[in-house]
Amino acid sequence: MDKAVFREMSYPVPTARGRLTNHKDSLPMWVAVTAGVVGSVLVLAVSYLIFKRLREKMQKRSASPEDIERFHIPTVYLPVPTLSSASSTSSLIEEIFPQPGDSNFLDPNIYLSYEDARLPGSPYMGPGRLCFSVNYNKYSEKLRVKLIRATRLTPKGENVTATPYVKICLLPDKRQRVQSKIRHRTSNPEFFEDFVFLVPERDLNTRTLKFTVCDYDRFSRQQVIGHVMYNLTDIEFLMSDDINEIWMDVCEEDPKVAFPKGEINFSLQFLPTASRLTIAIVKARNLRIEGEHGELYPYVKVSMVMGGKTCRKKKTAICKRTCNPVYNEAFVFTIPPACLERVSLVVSVINGPRLKGAKKLIGRSIVGPYMYSTGEGLEHWKEMLDFARSNIAKWHTLI
């Protein structure tokens, strides 16, 4: 055999398992090293990204105390302004409580005159009232009704404030009805809405405007607060150019004799230097629900209301199978002294839910300044302010 041909021939090399392989098929050493280095870099990069993501999640969970105070709303306590600096205290009060010029600000001075029925007030003290105006044009035969506002609307159920709307129809025709917009969480709503009815002049004195004031609830049927009936007999008044406001009481559909719901005893104490108001729920007696005869599971919910909205609320434990529960639980609300004229407390006694049942309001009592309360609630509030740092306890009849 020729030597040149012999050099070009290659012989297979046996492997560990006895199989034959060729030297020309094996990878060079530098390729294997490069692949290992690239693989290691990719593994390290992915591990770093995973570690960074987990670290960010842990930092979000373990937030700083400032973040916790910003996002966590305590059940009872309001943010307390520090008394070290007068400027910082006043600025913090302006952020927490509405000030003159804000939409939610209520000026207590406008409630000093009780004789003016147009002024709003507590929804639980005194009758609710409705304000509207009526004008008739005999040429176009259009009766224009302007719904202006309502005051002292008592909410249905256990809500502290009502969510009212008004339905209007022109009797005896009940099919043609119009409805106002819903005003959320206010017992003194303002509407300022216009409605038009077509009525011949000869039939005007036989017609009656009927206003039905309802409390809105998205999960149940409408709850009627009351009705207002206005007879269109005074045609000269209806055709006058002057538009006069008409105020009428909102009457319940079936007025009944007041049902005794029981009494509740609680105490009030206010510390001006600490801006702290403490209400202690002591006990209740003779609790009753109309139309029900059986054991009650009552508890008490205390709501702090300002500007028609509930700011804070707290409730006691449930006392089982009793109409004369004893609680002895105290709750603390932080209120600056300058804001006491715009804050009230609503104490609601509620029958707790049982098996396949729903909770039901037994009654409530409201304490606060003259713009929110009268009678027992107003006297209790005044004594608390007159005898600061003293614990003043009184019995209140549930309404």
CSV table of C-alpha atoms in Angstrom, one decimal:
chain,number,residue,atom,x,y,z
A,1,MET,CA,0.0,0.0,0.0
A,2,ASP,CA,1.2,3.5,-0.9
A,3,LYS,CA,2.4,5.6,2.2
A,4,ALA,CA,0.5,8.7,1.1
A,5,VAL,CA,-2.7,6.7,1.0
A,6,PHE,CA,-1.9,5.2,4.4
A,7,ARG,CA,-1.5,8.6,6.1
A,8,GLU,CA,-5.0,9.8,4.9
A,9,MET,CA,-6.7,6.8,6.4
A,10,SER,CA,-8.1,7.2,9.9
A,11,TYR,CA,-8.8,4.4,12.3
A,12,PRO,CA,-11.8,4.3,14.8
A,13,VAL,CA,-11.0,4.5,18.5
A,14,PRO,CA,-12.8,2.3,21.0
A,15,THR,CA,-14.8,4.1,23.7
A,16,ALA,CA,-15.3,3.1,27.4
A,17,ARG,CA,-18.5,1.1,26.4
A,18,GLY,CA,-16.8,-0.6,23.6
A,19,ARG,CA,-18.3,1.5,20.8
A,20,LEU,CA,-16.2,3.0,18.1
A,21,THR,CA,-16.0,6.8,17.5
A,22,ASN,CA,-14.1,9.0,15.2
A,23,HIS,CA,-11.8,11.8,16.3
A,24,LYS,CA,-13.2,14.1,13.6
A,25,ASP,CA,-16.7,14.0,15.3
A,26,SER,CA,-15.6,15.3,18.8
A,27,LEU,CA,-16.1,19.0,19.7
A,28,PRO,CA,-13.0,21.2,20.3
A,29,MET,CA,-12.2,22.1,23.9
A,30,TRP,CA,-12.7,25.8,23.4
A,31,VAL,CA,-16.3,25.3,22.3
A,32,ALA,CA,-17.1,23.3,25.4
A,33,VAL,CA,-15.5,25.9,27.7
A,34,THR,CA,-17.4,28.8,26.0
A,35,ALA,CA,-20.8,27.0,26.3
A,36,GLY,CA,-20.2,26.4,30.0
A,37,VAL,CA,-19.3,30.0,30.7
A,38,VAL,CA,-22.4,31.3,28.8
A,39,GLY,CA,-24.6,28.9,30.6
A,40,SER,CA,-23.2,29.9,34.0
A,41,VAL,CA,-23.8,33.6,33.2
A,42,LEU,CA,-27.4,32.9,32.2
A,43,VAL,CA,-28.1,31.0,35.4
A,44,LEU,CA,-26.6,33.8,37.5
A,45,ALA,CA,-28.6,36.5,35.6
A,46,VAL,CA,-31.9,34.6,36.1
A,47,SER,CA,-31.2,34.0,39.8
A,48,TYR,CA,-30.4,37.7,40.3
A,49,LEU,CA,-33.7,38.8,38.7
A,50,ILE,CA,-35.7,36.4,40.8
A,51,PHE,CA,-33.9,37.5,44.0
A,52,LYS,CA,-34.5,41.2,43.1
A,53,ARG,CA,-38.2,40.6,42.5
A,54,LEU,CA,-38.6,38.7,45.8
A,55,ARG,CA,-36.8,41.5,47.6
A,56,GLU,CA,-39.1,44.1,46.2
A,57,LYS,CA,-42.2,42.1,47.3
A,58,MET,CA,-40.8,41.8,50.8
A,59,GLN,CA,-40.1,45.5,51.0
A,60,LYS,CA,-43.7,46.3,50.0
A,61,ARG,CA,-45.0,43.9,52.7
A,62,SER,CA,-42.8,45.4,55.4
A,63,ALA,CA,-43.8,49.0,54.9
A,64,SER,CA,-42.5,51.8,57.0
A,65,PRO,CA,-44.6,53.1,60.0
A,66,GLU,CA,-45.4,56.2,58.0
A,67,ASP,CA,-46.9,54.2,55.2
A,68,ILE,CA,-48.9,52.1,57.7
A,69,GLU,CA,-50.4,55.2,59.3
A,70,ARG,CA,-51.2,56.6,55.8
A,71,PHE,CA,-53.1,53.5,54.6
A,72,HIS,CA,-54.5,52.0,57.8
A,73,ILE,CA,-57.6,53.8,59.1
A,74,PRO,CA,-58.1,53.1,62.8
A,75,THR,CA,-61.6,52.2,63.9
A,76,VAL,CA,-62.1,54.8,66.6
A,77,TYR,CA,-59.3,57.4,66.8
A,78,LEU,CA,-59.0,60.4,64.5
A,79,PRO,CA,-55.5,61.7,63.7
A,80,VAL,CA,-54.6,63.9,66.6
A,81,PRO,CA,-52.8,67.2,65.9
A,82,THR,CA,-49.7,67.7,68.1
A,83,LEU,CA,-50.0,70.6,70.4
A,84,SER,CA,-46.3,71.6,70.0
A,85,SER,CA,-46.8,74.0,67.2
A,86,ALA,CA,-49.9,76.2,66.7
A,87,SER,CA,-49.3,76.5,63.0
A,88,SER,CA,-48.9,72.8,62.4
A,89,THR,CA,-52.0,72.1,64.6
A,90,SER,CA,-54.2,74.6,62.6
A,91,SER,CA,-53.0,73.2,59.3
A,92,LEU,CA,-53.8,69.7,60.3
A,93,ILE,CA,-57.3,70.6,61.6
A,94,GLU,CA,-58.0,72.2,58.2
A,95,GLU,CA,-57.1,69.0,56.4
A,96,ILE,CA,-59.2,66.8,58.7
A,97,PHE,CA,-62.3,68.9,59.3
A,98,PRO,CA,-64.2,71.1,56.7
A,99,GLN,CA,-63.6,74.8,57.0
A,100,PRO,CA,-65.7,77.8,55.9
A,101,GLY,CA,-65.9,77.8,52.1
A,102,ASP,CA,-65.8,74.1,51.7
A,103,SER,CA,-68.8,72.2,50.2
A,104,ASN,CA,-69.2,70.0,53.4
A,105,PHE,CA,-68.9,72.9,55.8
A,106,LEU,CA,-71.9,73.5,58.0
A,107,ASP,CA,-72.1,76.8,59.8
A,108,PRO,CA,-73.7,76.2,63.2
A,109,ASN,CA,-74.8,79.9,63.5
A,110,ILE,CA,-77.6,79.4,61.0
A,111,TYR,CA,-79.3,77.0,63.3
A,112,LEU,CA,-79.8,79.4,66.2
A,113,SER,CA,-83.3,80.4,65.0
A,114,TYR,CA,-85.7,77.5,65.6
A,115,GLU,CA,-88.7,79.4,64.3
A,116,ASP,CA,-87.4,79.4,60.7
A,117,ALA,CA,-88.7,76.0,59.4
A,118,ARG,CA,-86.6,76.2,56.2
A,119,LEU,CA,-83.4,75.6,58.1
A,120,PRO,CA,-82.1,72.0,58.1
A,121,GLY,CA,-81.4,70.1,61.2
A,122,SER,CA,-81.3,66.7,62.9
A,123,PRO,CA,-83.1,64.0,60.9
A,124,TYR,CA,-84.4,62.5,64.2
A,125,MET,CA,-85.8,65.6,65.9
A,126,GLY,CA,-88.9,67.2,64.4
A,127,PRO,CA,-90.9,66.5,61.2
A,128,GLY,CA,-89.3,66.3,57.8
A,129,ARG,CA,-90.1,69.1,55.4
A,130,LEU,CA,-90.2,69.5,51.7
A,131,CYS,CA,-89.6,72.8,49.7
A,132,PHE,CA,-90.9,73.3,46.2
A,133,SER,CA,-92.5,75.9,43.9
A,134,VAL,CA,-95.4,75.7,41.4
A,135,ASN,CA,-96.2,77.9,38.4
A,136,TYR,CA,-98.8,77.6,35.7
A,137,ASN,CA,-98.9,79.1,32.2
A,138,LYS,CA,-102.4,79.2,30.8
A,139,TYR,CA,-101.3,79.8,27.2
A,140,SER,CA,-99.1,76.8,27.0
A,141,GLU,CA,-101.1,74.8,29.6
A,142,LYS,CA,-97.9,73.8,31.3
A,143,LEU,CA,-97.6,73.3,35.0
A,144,ARG,CA,-94.0,73.8,36.1
A,145,VAL,CA,-93.0,72.2,39.3
A,146,LYS,CA,-89.6,73.0,40.8
A,147,LEU,CA,-88.3,70.6,43.5
A,148,ILE,CA,-85.9,72.7,45.7
A,149,ARG,CA,-84.9,70.9,48.9
A,150,ALA,CA,-85.9,68.8,51.8
A,151,THR,CA,-84.9,68.9,55.5
A,152,ARG,CA,-84.8,66.5,58.5
A,153,LEU,CA,-85.5,63.3,56.5
A,154,THR,CA,-85.4,60.3,58.8
A,155,PRO,CA,-83.6,57.4,57.2
A,156,LYS,CA,-85.1,53.9,57.1
A,157,GLY,CA,-83.4,50.9,58.6
A,158,GLU,CA,-80.2,51.2,60.6
A,159,ASN,CA,-78.5,53.8,58.3
A,160,VAL,CA,-77.4,57.0,60.1
A,161,THR,CA,-78.2,59.3,57.1
A,162,ALA,CA,-80.7,58.9,54.3
A,163,THR,CA,-80.1,58.5,50.5
A,164,PRO,CA,-83.3,60.2,49.3
A,165,TYR,CA,-85.1,60.8,46.0
A,166,VAL,CA,-88.6,62.1,45.3
A,167,LYS,CA,-91.3,60.8,43.0
A,168,ILE,CA,-94.0,63.3,41.7
A,169,CYS,CA,-97.3,62.5,40.1
A,170,LEU,CA,-100.4,64.6,39.4
A,171,LEU,CA,-103.5,62.9,40.8
A,172,PRO,CA,-105.9,61.4,39.9
A,173,ASP,CA,-103.5,60.2,37.1
A,174,LYS,CA,-101.0,57.9,38.7
A,175,ARG,CA,-99.5,56.6,35.5
A,176,GLN,CA,-97.5,59.8,34.6
A,177,ARG,CA,-94.7,60.0,37.2
A,178,VAL,CA,-91.4,61.8,37.3
A,179,GLN,CA,-88.5,61.1,39.6
A,180,SER,CA,-85.7,63.3,40.9
A,181,LYS,CA,-82.0,62.3,41.1
A,182,ILE,CA,-80.7,60.4,44.1
A,183,ARG,CA,-78.9,62.4,46.7
A,184,HIS,CA,-76.5,60.1,48.5
A,185,ARG,CA,-75.9,60.2,52.3
A,186,THR,CA,-77.7,63.3,53.3
A,187,SER,CA,-80.8,64.0,55.4
A,188,ASN,CA,-81.0,67.6,54.1
A,189,PRO,CA,-80.8,67.2,50.3
A,190,GLU,CA,-80.9,69.9,47.7
A,191,PHE,CA,-82.5,69.1,44.3
A,192,PHE,CA,-83.2,72.2,42.2
A,193,GLU,CA,-84.9,70.2,39.5
A,194,ASP,CA,-87.7,71.3,37.2
A,195,PHE,CA,-90.6,69.1,36.0
A,196,VAL,CA,-93.4,69.9,33.6
A,197,PHE,CA,-97.0,68.6,33.5
A,198,LEU,CA,-99.5,69.4,30.7
A,199,VAL,CA,-102.9,70.3,32.3
A,200,PRO,CA,-105.9,72.1,30.8
A,201,GLU,CA,-106.9,75.2,32.7
A,202,ARG,CA,-110.4,73.9,33.3
A,203,ASP,CA,-109.0,70.7,35.1
A,204,LEU,CA,-106.4,72.5,37.2
A,205,ASN,CA,-108.5,73.0,40.3
A,206,THR,CA,-109.4,69.2,40.4
A,207,ARG,CA,-105.8,68.1,40.4
A,208,THR,CA,-103.4,67.4,43.3
A,209,LEU,CA,-99.7,67.2,43.3
A,210,LYS,CA,-98.3,64.2,45.2
A,211,PHE,CA,-94.7,64.0,46.3
A,212,THR,CA,-93.4,60.7,47.5
A,213,VAL,CA,-90.1,60.9,49.4
A,214,CYS,CA,-88.2,57.6,49.3
A,215,ASP,CA,-85.0,56.2,50.8
A,216,TYR,CA,-82.9,54.5,48.2
A,217,ASP,CA,-81.5,51.0,48.8
A,218,ARG,CA,-79.9,49.1,45.9
A,219,PHE,CA,-80.4,45.7,47.5
A,220,SER,CA,-84.1,46.0,48.4
A,221,ARG,CA,-87.3,47.6,47.3
A,222,GLN,CA,-87.9,51.3,47.8
A,223,GLN,CA,-88.6,52.5,51.4
A,224,VAL,CA,-91.1,55.3,51.6
A,225,ILE,CA,-90.1,58.1,54.1
A,226,GLY,CA,-93.4,60.0,53.6
A,227,HIS,CA,-95.7,61.9,51.3
A,228,VAL,CA,-96.7,65.5,50.6
A,229,MET,CA,-100.1,66.4,49.0
A,230,TYR,CA,-100.6,69.9,47.5
A,231,ASN,CA,-104.1,70.8,46.0
A,232,LEU,CA,-104.0,73.1,43.0
A,233,THR,CA,-107.1,75.1,44.0
A,234,ASP,CA,-105.6,78.6,44.2
A,235,ILE,CA,-105.3,79.3,40.4
A,236,GLU,CA,-104.4,83.0,40.9
A,237,PHE,CA,-101.4,82.0,43.1
A,238,LEU,CA,-100.3,79.5,40.5
A,239,MET,CA,-100.4,82.0,37.6
A,240,SER,CA,-98.6,84.8,39.5
A,241,ASP,CA,-95.3,86.0,38.1
A,242,ASP,CA,-93.6,85.8,41.5
A,243,ILE,CA,-92.2,82.3,42.3
A,244,ASN,CA,-92.7,81.6,46.0
A,245,GLU,CA,-91.2,78.7,47.9
A,246,ILE,CA,-93.8,76.4,49.5
A,247,TRP,CA,-92.8,74.4,52.6
A,248,MET,CA,-94.9,71.4,53.7
A,249,ASP,CA,-94.4,68.7,56.3
A,250,VAL,CA,-93.5,65.2,55.1
A,251,CYS,CA,-96.3,63.0,56.5
A,252,GLU,CA,-95.9,59.3,57.0
A,253,GLU,CA,-98.2,57.0,55.0
A,254,ASP,CA,-99.7,55.4,58.1
A,255,PRO,CA,-99.0,57.6,61.1
A,256,LYS,CA,-99.0,55.5,64.3
A,257,VAL,CA,-98.7,56.1,67.9
A,258,ALA,CA,-95.1,56.1,69.1
A,259,PHE,CA,-94.1,52.5,70.1
A,260,PRO,CA,-92.0,52.3,73.2
A,261,LYS,CA,-88.7,50.8,72.1
A,262,GLY,CA,-86.8,51.0,75.4
A,263,GLU,CA,-84.1,53.2,77.0
A,264,ILE,CA,-80.3,53.2,77.0
A,265,ASN,CA,-77.9,54.6,79.6
A,266,PHE,CA,-74.5,56.0,78.6
A,267,SER,CA,-72.0,58.6,79.8
A,268,LEU,CA,-70.0,61.3,78.1
A,269,GLN,CA,-66.7,62.9,79.1
A,270,PHE,CA,-64.6,65.4,77.2
A,271,LEU,CA,-61.0,66.3,78.0
A,272,PRO,CA,-60.2,69.7,76.2
A,273,THR,CA,-56.4,69.5,76.6
A,274,ALA,CA,-56.2,66.0,75.1
A,275,SER,CA,-59.0,66.7,72.6
A,276,ARG,CA,-60.6,63.4,73.6
A,277,LEU,CA,-64.3,62.5,73.9
A,278,THR,CA,-65.2,59.3,75.7
A,279,ILE,CA,-68.6,57.6,75.5
A,280,ALA,CA,-69.3,54.7,77.8
A,281,ILE,CA,-72.2,52.4,77.0
A,282,VAL,CA,-73.5,51.2,80.3
A,283,LYS,CA,-76.7,49.3,79.8
A,284,ALA,CA,-80.2,49.3,78.3
A,285,ARG,CA,-83.6,48.3,79.5
A,286,ASN,CA,-87.0,47.3,78.3
A,287,LEU,CA,-85.9,46.8,74.7
A,288,ARG,CA,-88.7,45.9,72.3
A,289,ILE,CA,-89.3,45.4,68.6
A,290,GLU,CA,-92.8,46.2,67.3
A,291,GLY,CA,-94.5,43.0,66.1
A,292,GLU,CA,-92.0,40.6,67.6
A,293,HIS,CA,-92.2,38.8,70.8
A,294,GLY,CA,-89.1,36.8,71.7
A,295,GLU,CA,-85.5,36.9,73.0
A,296,LEU,CA,-83.3,39.7,71.6
A,297,TYR,CA,-79.6,39.7,70.8
A,298,PRO,CA,-78.9,43.4,71.1
A,299,TYR,CA,-75.7,45.3,70.6
A,300,VAL,CA,-74.9,49.1,70.4
A,301,LYS,CA,-73.3,50.9,67.5
A,302,VAL,CA,-71.8,54.4,68.1
A,303,SER,CA,-71.3,56.6,65.0
A,304,MET,CA,-69.6,59.9,64.9
A,305,VAL,CA,-71.3,62.1,62.2
A,306,MET,CA,-70.1,65.3,60.7
A,307,GLY,CA,-71.5,67.2,57.7
A,308,GLY,CA,-74.1,64.5,57.2
A,309,LYS,CA,-71.4,61.7,56.8
A,310,THR,CA,-70.2,59.1,59.2
A,311,CYS,CA,-66.6,59.7,60.1
A,312,ARG,CA,-66.0,56.9,62.6
A,313,LYS,CA,-68.1,54.1,64.1
A,314,LYS,CA,-67.6,51.4,66.8
A,315,LYS,CA,-69.9,48.7,68.2
A,316,THR,CA,-70.2,46.7,71.4
A,317,ALA,CA,-70.3,42.9,71.9
A,318,ILE,CA,-73.7,41.2,71.5
A,319,CYS,CA,-75.6,40.3,74.6
A,320,LYS,CA,-77.6,37.1,74.0
A,321,ARG,CA,-81.2,36.4,75.0
A,322,THR,CA,-82.0,39.5,77.0
A,323,CYS,CA,-84.1,42.7,76.8
A,324,ASN,CA,-82.0,44.4,79.5
A,325,PRO,CA,-78.4,44.1,78.4
A,326,VAL,CA,-75.4,45.3,80.3
A,327,TYR,CA,-72.3,46.4,78.3
A,328,ASN,CA,-69.9,48.6,80.3
A,329,GLU,CA,-67.8,49.3,77.2
A,330,ALA,CA,-66.1,52.7,76.5
A,331,PHE,CA,-65.1,54.2,73.2
A,332,VAL,CA,-62.8,57.1,72.6
A,333,PHE,CA,-63.0,59.7,69.8
A,334,THR,CA,-60.4,62.4,69.2
A,335,ILE,CA,-62.1,65.7,68.4
A,336,PRO,CA,-60.4,69.1,68.5
A,337,PRO,CA,-62.5,71.6,70.7
A,338,ALA,CA,-63.0,73.9,67.7
A,339,CYS,CA,-64.9,71.2,65.9
A,340,LEU,CA,-67.4,70.2,68.6
A,341,GLU,CA,-70.1,72.4,67.1
A,342,ARG,CA,-70.1,70.4,63.9
A,343,VAL,CA,-69.9,66.8,65.4
A,344,SER,CA,-72.7,64.6,66.8
A,345,LEU,CA,-72.9,61.0,68.1
A,346,VAL,CA,-75.6,58.6,67.0
A,347,VAL,CA,-76.1,55.7,69.4
A,348,SER,CA,-78.1,52.9,67.7
A,349,VAL,CA,-79.4,49.7,69.4
A,350,ILE,CA,-79.5,46.9,66.9
A,351,ASN,CA,-80.8,43.3,67.3
A,352,GLY,CA,-78.1,41.0,66.0
A,353,PRO,CA,-78.6,38.4,63.3
A,354,ARG,CA,-79.5,34.9,64.3
A,355,LEU,CA,-79.6,31.7,62.2
A,356,LYS,CA,-80.9,32.6,58.7
A,357,GLY,CA,-81.9,36.0,60.0
A,358,ALA,CA,-81.0,39.6,59.5
A,359,LYS,CA,-80.1,42.3,61.9
A,360,LYS,CA,-82.8,44.9,62.7
A,361,LEU,CA,-82.7,48.3,64.2
A,362,ILE,CA,-84.4,48.6,67.6
A,363,GLY,CA,-84.0,52.3,68.1
A,364,ARG,CA,-81.5,55.1,68.3
A,365,SER,CA,-80.5,58.2,70.3
A,366,ILE,CA,-78.6,61.2,69.1
A,367,VAL,CA,-76.5,63.6,71.2
A,368,GLY,CA,-74.8,66.8,69.9
A,369,PRO,CA,-75.1,70.6,69.6
A,370,TYR,CA,-78.2,72.5,68.9
A,371,MET,CA,-77.9,72.0,65.1
A,372,TYR,CA,-78.2,68.2,65.5
A,373,SER,CA,-80.1,67.5,68.6
A,374,THR,CA,-82.9,68.6,71.0
A,375,GLY,CA,-84.3,67.5,74.3
A,376,GLU,CA,-82.3,64.8,76.2
A,377,GLY,CA,-79.5,64.7,73.7
A,378,LEU,CA,-78.9,68.4,73.7
A,379,GLU,CA,-79.0,68.7,77.5
A,380,HIS,CA,-76.6,65.8,77.9
A,381,TRP,CA,-74.2,67.4,75.4
A,382,LYS,CA,-74.3,70.8,77.1
A,383,GLU,CA,-73.6,69.2,80.5
A,384,MET,CA,-70.6,67.4,79.1
A,385,LEU,CA,-69.2,70.8,77.9
A,386,ASP,CA,-70.1,72.7,81.1
A,387,PHE,CA,-68.5,70.1,83.3
A,388,ALA,CA,-65.4,69.2,81.4
A,389,ARG,CA,-63.3,66.3,82.6
A,390,SER,CA,-66.4,65.0,84.5
A,391,ASN,CA,-68.2,61.7,83.6
A,392,ILE,CA,-71.9,62.6,82.9
A,393,ALA,CA,-74.3,59.7,82.7
A,394,LYS,CA,-78.0,59.9,81.6
A,395,TRP,CA,-80.8,57.7,80.4
A,396,HIS,CA,-82.1,58.3,76.8
A,397,THR,CA,-85.4,57.1,75.3
A,398,LEU,CA,-84.9,55.4,72.0
A,399,ILE,CA,-86.6,56.9,69.0
